[in-house]
CSV table of C-alpha atoms in Angstrom, one decimal:
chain,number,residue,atom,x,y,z
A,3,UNK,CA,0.0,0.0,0.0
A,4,UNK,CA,1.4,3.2,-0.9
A,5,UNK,CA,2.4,6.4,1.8
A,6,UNK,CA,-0.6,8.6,1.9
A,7,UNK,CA,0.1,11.4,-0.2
A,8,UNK,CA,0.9,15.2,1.3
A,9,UNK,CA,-3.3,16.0,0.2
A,10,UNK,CA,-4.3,13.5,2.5
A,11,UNK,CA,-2.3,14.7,5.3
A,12,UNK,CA,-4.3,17.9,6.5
A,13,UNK,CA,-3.0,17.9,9.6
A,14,UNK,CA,-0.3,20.3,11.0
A,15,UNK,CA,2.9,19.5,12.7
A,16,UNK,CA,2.7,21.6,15.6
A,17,UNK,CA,-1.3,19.7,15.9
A,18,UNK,CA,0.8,16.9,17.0
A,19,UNK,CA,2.6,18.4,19.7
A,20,UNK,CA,0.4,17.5,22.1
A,21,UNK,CA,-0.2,14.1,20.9
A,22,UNK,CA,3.9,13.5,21.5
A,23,UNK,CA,3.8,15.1,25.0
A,24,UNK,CA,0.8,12.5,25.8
A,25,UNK,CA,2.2,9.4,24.2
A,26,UNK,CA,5.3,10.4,26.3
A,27,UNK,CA,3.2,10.3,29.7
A,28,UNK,CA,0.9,7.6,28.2
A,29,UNK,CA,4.0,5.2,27.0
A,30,UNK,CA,7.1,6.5,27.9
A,31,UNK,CA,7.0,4.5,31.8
A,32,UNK,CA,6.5,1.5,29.9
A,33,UNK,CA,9.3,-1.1,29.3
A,34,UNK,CA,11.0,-1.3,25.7
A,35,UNK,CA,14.0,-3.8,25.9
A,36,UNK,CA,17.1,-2.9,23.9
A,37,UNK,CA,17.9,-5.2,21.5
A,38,UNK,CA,14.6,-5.8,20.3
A,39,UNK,CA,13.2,-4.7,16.7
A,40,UNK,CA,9.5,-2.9,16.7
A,41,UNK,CA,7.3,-3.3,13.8
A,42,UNK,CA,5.2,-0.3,13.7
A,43,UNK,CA,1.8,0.3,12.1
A,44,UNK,CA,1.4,3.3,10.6
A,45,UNK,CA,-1.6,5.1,9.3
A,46,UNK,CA,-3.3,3.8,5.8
A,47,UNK,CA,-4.0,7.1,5.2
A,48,UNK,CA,-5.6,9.7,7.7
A,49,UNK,CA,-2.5,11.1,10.6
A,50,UNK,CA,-5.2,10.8,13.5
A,51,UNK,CA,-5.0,7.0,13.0
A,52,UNK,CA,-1.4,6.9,14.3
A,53,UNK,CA,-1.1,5.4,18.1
A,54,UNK,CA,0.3,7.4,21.3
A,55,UNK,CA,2.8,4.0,21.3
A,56,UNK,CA,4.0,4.5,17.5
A,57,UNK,CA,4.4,8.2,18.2
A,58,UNK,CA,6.8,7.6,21.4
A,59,UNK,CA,8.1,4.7,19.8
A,60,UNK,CA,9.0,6.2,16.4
A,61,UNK,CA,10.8,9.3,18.5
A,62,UNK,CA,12.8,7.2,21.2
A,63,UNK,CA,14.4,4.3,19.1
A,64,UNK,CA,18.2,4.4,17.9
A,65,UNK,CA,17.6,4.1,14.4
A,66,UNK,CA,14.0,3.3,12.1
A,67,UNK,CA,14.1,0.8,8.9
A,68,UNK,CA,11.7,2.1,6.0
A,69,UNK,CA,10.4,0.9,3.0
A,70,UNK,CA,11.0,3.9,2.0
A,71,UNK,CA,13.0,6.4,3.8
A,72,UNK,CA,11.6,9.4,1.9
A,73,UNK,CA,7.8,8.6,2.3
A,74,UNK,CA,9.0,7.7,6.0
A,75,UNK,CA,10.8,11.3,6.5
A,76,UNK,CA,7.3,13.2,5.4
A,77,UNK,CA,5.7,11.1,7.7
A,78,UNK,CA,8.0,11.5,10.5
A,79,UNK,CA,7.7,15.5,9.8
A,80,UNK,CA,3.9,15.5,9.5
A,81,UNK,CA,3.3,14.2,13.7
A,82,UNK,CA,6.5,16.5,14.3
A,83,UNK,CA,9.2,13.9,15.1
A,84,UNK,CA,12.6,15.5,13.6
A,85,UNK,CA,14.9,12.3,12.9
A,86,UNK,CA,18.2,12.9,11.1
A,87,UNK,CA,19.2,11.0,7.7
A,88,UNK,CA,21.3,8.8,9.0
A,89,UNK,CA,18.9,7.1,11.5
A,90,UNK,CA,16.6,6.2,8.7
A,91,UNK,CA,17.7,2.7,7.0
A,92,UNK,CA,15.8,1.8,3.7
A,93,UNK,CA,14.9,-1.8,3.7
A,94,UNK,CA,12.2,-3.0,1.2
A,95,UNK,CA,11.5,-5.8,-1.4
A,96,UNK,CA,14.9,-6.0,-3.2
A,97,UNK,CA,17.1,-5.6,-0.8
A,98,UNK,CA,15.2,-7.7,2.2
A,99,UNK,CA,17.8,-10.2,2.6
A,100,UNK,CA,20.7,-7.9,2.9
A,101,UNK,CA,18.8,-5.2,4.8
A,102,UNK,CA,18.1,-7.5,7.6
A,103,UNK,CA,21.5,-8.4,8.0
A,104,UNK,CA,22.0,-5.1,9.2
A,105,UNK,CA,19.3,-4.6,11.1
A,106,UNK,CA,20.9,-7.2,13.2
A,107,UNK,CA,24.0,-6.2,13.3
A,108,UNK,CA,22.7,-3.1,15.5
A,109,UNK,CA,20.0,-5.1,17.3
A,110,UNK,CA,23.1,-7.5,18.3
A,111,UNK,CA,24.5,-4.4,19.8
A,112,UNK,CA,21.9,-3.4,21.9
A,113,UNK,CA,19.9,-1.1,19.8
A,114,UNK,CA,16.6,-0.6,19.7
A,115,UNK,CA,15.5,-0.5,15.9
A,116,UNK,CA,11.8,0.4,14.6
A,117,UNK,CA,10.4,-1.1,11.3
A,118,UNK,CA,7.7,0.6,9.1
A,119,UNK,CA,6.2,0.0,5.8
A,120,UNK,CA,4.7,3.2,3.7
A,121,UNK,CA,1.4,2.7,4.8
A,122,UNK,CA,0.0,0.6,7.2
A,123,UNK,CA,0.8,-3.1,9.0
A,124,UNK,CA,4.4,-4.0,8.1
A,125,UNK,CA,4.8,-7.7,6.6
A,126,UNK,CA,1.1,-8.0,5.4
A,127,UNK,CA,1.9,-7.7,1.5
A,128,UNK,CA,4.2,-5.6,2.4
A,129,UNK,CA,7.6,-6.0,2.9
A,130,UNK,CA,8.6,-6.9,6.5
A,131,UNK,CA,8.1,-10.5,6.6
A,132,UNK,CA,11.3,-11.9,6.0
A,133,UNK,CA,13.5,-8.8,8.3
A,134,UNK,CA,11.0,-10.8,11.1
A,135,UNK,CA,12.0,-13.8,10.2
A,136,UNK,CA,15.6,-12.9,10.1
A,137,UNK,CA,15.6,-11.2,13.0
A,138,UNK,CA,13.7,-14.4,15.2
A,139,UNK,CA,16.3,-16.6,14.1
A,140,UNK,CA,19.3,-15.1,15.2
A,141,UNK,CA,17.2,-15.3,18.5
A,142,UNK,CA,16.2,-11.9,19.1
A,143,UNK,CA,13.2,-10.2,20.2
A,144,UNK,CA,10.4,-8.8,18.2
A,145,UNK,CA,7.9,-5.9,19.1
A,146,UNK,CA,4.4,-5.7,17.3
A,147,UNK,CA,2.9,-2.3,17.3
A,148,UNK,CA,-0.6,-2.9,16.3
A,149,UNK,CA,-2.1,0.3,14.4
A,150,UNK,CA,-4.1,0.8,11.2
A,151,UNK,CA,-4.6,-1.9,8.8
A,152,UNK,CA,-6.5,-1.6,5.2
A,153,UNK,CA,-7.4,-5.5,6.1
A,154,UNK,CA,-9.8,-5.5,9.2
A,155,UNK,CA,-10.7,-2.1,8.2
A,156,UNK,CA,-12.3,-3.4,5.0
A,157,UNK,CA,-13.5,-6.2,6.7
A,158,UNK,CA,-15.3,-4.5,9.8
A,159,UNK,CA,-17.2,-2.0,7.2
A,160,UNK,CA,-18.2,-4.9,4.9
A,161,UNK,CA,-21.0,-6.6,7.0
A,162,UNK,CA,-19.7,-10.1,6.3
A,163,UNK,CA,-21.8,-12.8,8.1
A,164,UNK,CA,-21.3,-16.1,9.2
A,165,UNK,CA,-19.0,-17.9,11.5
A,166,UNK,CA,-16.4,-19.2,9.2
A,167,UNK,CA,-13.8,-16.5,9.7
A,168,UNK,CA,-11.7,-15.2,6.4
A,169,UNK,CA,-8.9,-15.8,4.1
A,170,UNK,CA,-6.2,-12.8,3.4
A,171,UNK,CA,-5.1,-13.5,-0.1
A,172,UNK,CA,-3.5,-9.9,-0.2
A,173,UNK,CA,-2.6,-9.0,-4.1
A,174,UNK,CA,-3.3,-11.8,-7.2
A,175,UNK,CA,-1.2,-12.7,-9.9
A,176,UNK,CA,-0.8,-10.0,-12.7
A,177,UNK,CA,-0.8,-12.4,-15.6
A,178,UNK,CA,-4.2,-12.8,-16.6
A,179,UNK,CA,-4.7,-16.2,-17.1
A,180,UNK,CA,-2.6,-16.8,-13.7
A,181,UNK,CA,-5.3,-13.9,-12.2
A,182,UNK,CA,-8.1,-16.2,-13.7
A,183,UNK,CA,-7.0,-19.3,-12.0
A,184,UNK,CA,-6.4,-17.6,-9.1
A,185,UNK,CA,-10.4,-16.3,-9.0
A,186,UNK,CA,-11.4,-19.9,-9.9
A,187,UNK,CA,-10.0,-21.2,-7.0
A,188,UNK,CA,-11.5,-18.6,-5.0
A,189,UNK,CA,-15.1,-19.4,-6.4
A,190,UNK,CA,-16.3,-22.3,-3.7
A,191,UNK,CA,-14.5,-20.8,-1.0
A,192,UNK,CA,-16.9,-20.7,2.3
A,193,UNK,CA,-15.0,-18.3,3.6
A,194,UNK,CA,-14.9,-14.1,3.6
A,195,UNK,CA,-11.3,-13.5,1.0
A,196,UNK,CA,-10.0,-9.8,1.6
A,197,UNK,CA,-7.8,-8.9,-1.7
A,198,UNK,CA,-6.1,-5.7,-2.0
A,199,UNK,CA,-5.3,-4.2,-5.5
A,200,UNK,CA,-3.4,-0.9,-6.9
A,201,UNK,CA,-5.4,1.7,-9.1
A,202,UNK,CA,-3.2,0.7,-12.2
A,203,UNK,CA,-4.6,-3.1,-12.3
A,204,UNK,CA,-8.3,-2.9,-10.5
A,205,UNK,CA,-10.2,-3.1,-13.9
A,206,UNK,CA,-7.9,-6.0,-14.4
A,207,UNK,CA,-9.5,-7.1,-11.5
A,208,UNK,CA,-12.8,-6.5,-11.5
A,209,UNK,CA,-13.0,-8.2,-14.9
A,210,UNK,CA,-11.2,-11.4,-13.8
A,211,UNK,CA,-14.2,-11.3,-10.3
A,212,UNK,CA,-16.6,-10.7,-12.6
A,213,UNK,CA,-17.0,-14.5,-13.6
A,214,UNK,CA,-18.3,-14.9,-10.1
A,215,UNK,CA,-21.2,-13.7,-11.1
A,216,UNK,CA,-23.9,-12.7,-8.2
A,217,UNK,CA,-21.3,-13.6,-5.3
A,218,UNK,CA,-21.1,-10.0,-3.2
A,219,UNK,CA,-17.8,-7.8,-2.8
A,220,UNK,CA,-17.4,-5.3,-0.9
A,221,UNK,CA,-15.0,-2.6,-2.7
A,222,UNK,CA,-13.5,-0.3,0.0
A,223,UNK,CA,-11.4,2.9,-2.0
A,224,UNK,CA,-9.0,5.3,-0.4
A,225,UNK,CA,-9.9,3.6,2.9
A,226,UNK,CA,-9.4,6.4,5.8
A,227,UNK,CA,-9.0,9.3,3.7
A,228,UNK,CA,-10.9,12.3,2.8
A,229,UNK,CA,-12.9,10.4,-0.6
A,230,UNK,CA,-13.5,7.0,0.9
A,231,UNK,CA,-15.7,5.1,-1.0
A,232,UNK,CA,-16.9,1.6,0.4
A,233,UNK,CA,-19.8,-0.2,-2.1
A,234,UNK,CA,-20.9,-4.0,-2.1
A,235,UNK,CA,-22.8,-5.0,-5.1
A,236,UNK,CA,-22.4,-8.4,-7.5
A,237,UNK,CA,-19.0,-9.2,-8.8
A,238,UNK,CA,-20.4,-9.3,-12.1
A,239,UNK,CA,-21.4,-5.6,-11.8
A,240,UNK,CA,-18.0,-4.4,-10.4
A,241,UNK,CA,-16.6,-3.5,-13.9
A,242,UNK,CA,-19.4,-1.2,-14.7
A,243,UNK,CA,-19.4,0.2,-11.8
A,244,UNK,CA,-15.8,1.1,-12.1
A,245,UNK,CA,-16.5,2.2,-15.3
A,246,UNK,CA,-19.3,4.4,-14.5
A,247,UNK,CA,-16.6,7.1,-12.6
A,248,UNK,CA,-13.1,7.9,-13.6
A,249,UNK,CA,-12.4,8.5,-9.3
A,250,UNK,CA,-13.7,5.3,-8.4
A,251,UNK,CA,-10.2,4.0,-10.4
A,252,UNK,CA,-8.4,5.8,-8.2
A,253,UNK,CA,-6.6,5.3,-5.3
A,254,UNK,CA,-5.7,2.4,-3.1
A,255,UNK,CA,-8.2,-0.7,-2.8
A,256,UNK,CA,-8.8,-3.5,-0.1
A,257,UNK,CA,-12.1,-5.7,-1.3
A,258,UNK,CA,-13.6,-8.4,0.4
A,259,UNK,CA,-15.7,-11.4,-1.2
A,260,UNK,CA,-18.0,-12.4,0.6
A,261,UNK,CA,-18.4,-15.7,1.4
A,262,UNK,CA,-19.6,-18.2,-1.6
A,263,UNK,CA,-23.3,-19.5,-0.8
A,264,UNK,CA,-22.5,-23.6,-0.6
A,265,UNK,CA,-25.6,-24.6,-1.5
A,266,UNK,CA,-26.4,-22.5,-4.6
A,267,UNK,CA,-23.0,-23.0,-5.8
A,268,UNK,CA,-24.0,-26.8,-5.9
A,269,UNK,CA,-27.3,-26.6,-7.1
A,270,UNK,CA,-25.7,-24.3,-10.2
A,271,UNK,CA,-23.3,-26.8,-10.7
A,272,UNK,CA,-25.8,-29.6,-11.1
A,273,UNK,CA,-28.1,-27.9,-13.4
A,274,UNK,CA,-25.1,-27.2,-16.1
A,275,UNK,CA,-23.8,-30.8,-15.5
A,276,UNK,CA,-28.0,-31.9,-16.5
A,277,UNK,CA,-27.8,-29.1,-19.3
A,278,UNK,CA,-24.7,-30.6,-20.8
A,279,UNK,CA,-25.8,-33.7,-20.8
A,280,UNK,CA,-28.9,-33.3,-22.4
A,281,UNK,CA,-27.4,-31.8,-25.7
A,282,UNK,CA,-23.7,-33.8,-25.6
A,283,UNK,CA,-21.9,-36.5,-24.5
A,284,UNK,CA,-21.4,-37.8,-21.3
A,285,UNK,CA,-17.5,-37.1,-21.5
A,286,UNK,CA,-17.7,-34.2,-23.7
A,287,UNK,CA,-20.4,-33.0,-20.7
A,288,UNK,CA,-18.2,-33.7,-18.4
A,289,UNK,CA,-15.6,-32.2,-19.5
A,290,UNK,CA,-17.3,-28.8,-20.3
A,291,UNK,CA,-18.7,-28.8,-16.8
A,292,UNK,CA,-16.0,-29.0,-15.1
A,293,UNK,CA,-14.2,-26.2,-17.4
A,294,UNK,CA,-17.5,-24.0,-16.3
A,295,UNK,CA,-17.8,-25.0,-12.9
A,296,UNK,CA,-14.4,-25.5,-11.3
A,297,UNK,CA,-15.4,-28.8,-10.2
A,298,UNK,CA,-12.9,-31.3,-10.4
A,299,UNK,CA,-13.8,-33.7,-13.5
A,300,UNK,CA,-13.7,-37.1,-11.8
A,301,UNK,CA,-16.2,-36.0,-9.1
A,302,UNK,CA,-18.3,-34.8,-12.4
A,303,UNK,CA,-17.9,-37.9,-13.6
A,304,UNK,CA,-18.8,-39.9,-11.2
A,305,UNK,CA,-22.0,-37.5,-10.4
A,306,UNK,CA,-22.9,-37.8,-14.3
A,307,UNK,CA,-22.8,-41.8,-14.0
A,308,UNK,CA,-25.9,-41.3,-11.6
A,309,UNK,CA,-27.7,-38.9,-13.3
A,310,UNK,CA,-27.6,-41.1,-16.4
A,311,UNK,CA,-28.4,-44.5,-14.6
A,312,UNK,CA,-31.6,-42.5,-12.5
A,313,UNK,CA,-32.3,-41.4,-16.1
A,314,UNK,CA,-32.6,-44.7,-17.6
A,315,UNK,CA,-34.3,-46.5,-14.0
């Protein structure tokens, strides 16, 4: 997810001031052990979201990994937390491995050492998982900061029933016919699935959903910030729906499909199976069905066999 741009950080630095003099009283008595690395959560796009521990946190450590130190730096500047150049350490996708290395080297010395990602929860699609990793297996301690989060923040505005919990599949392929796959496995799932997806490929997107036809998603836009758009509706309406506004292209997405309905899902995939076998052969049905469906052939097979034989008794 990218930093939130300077538009969609209206608030001053010296509005902050107080918030650092209260996360000082609120946090500063508590215990941070040296040595340790603290993944910090930082806001998905409106300053307020950012937490009295993250503000003390992000002042008081000896040195702060970024994904990117510049976005990092404007958001450092925006609460009012002055941190020279050389305190900031860039660690992001392509240079993970060697990054972390680093990172160690000053937690083995006793430093305290703060990760953050441009926007958000570090190590959920964003980079951050493997520094953890890294980090655990040299034995030393790691600090979650729990903060804002495009994920649960989608999730508690899209009124998802049902006790079967959800799937964070994060971003799909880009290929489109890996992107198609992708969706088809996602068709029977029982569960909620919370995707995210960049401005650039969302009609990409919405296209390759779209062949879930009725199934609801919730499409959560510019999540926090000042145009926030959240809209559930069909999957198969999602690319008209893009298309009806240039805005709703824009910006960063988090969308959540809801759960697949078990029992229609079956009953659909018996009435193409009967279709298919009325007009075609019982392989040649089979085969087609399963294309359609998802349905893995042999169990269409087997379920064709039936039909037939009822047919015939």
């Amino acid at each position: 997810m990218s930093v939130p741009a300077p538009e969609s950080m209206p608030i001053g630095k010296s509005s902050f001031q107080h918030a650092l003099e209260t996360a000082r009283a609120a946090a500063g008595a508590q215990h941070y052990p040296a040595g340790a690395l603290y993944v910090v959560a930082t806001p998905i796009g409106n300053l307020a979201d950012v937490t009295l521990r993250a503000l003390h946190v992000l002042a008081t450590v000896d040195a702060i990994a970024c994904e990117d130190t510049r976005h990092t730096q404007q958001l450092l500047r925006a609460v009012g937390i002055d941190r020279a150049g050389n305190e900031l350490m860039a660690l992001h996708e392509h240079n993970e491995a060697e990054a972390a290395q680093a990172v160690i080297t000053r937690l083995q010395a006793g430093q305290r050492v703060a990760y953050v990602s441009d926007a958000g929860t570090p190590a959920v699609s964003d980079p951050g998982a493997r520094l953890v990793a890294a980090v655990r297996a040299q034995g030393l301690r790691t600090i979650p900061l729990p903060g804002a989060s495009s994920v649960t923040c989608a999730l508690s505005a899209a009124g998802v029933t049902g006790d079967g919990g959800f799937v964070f599949t994060g971003f799909l392929p880009n290929k489109s016919g890996e992107r198609g796959a992708a969706v088809q496995s996602l068709a029977k799932e029982s569960r909620a699935v919370v995707l995210l997806e960049a401005p650039h490929r969302i009609t990409a997107l919405a296209e390759a959903l779209s062949a879930l036809g009725v199934r609801p998603v919730t499409v959560a836009r510019e999540l926090t910030k000042q145009f926030e758009q959240i809209a559930t509706l069909p999957c198969n309406q999602l690319p008209a729906w893009l298309a009806a506004d240039p805005q709703r292209q824009r910006g960063e997405f988090a969308l959540v499909l809801h759960p697949a309905d078990q029992e229609t899902g079956a009953d659909t995939d018996d009435r193409v199976l009967r279709l298919l076998l009325a007009e075609l052969p019982l392989k040649t049905a089979v085969k087609l069905a399963a294309e359609i469906t998802g349905q893995p052939r042999n169990n269409l097979y087997q379920h064709a066999l039936q039909l037939r034989d009822d047919a015939k008794g």
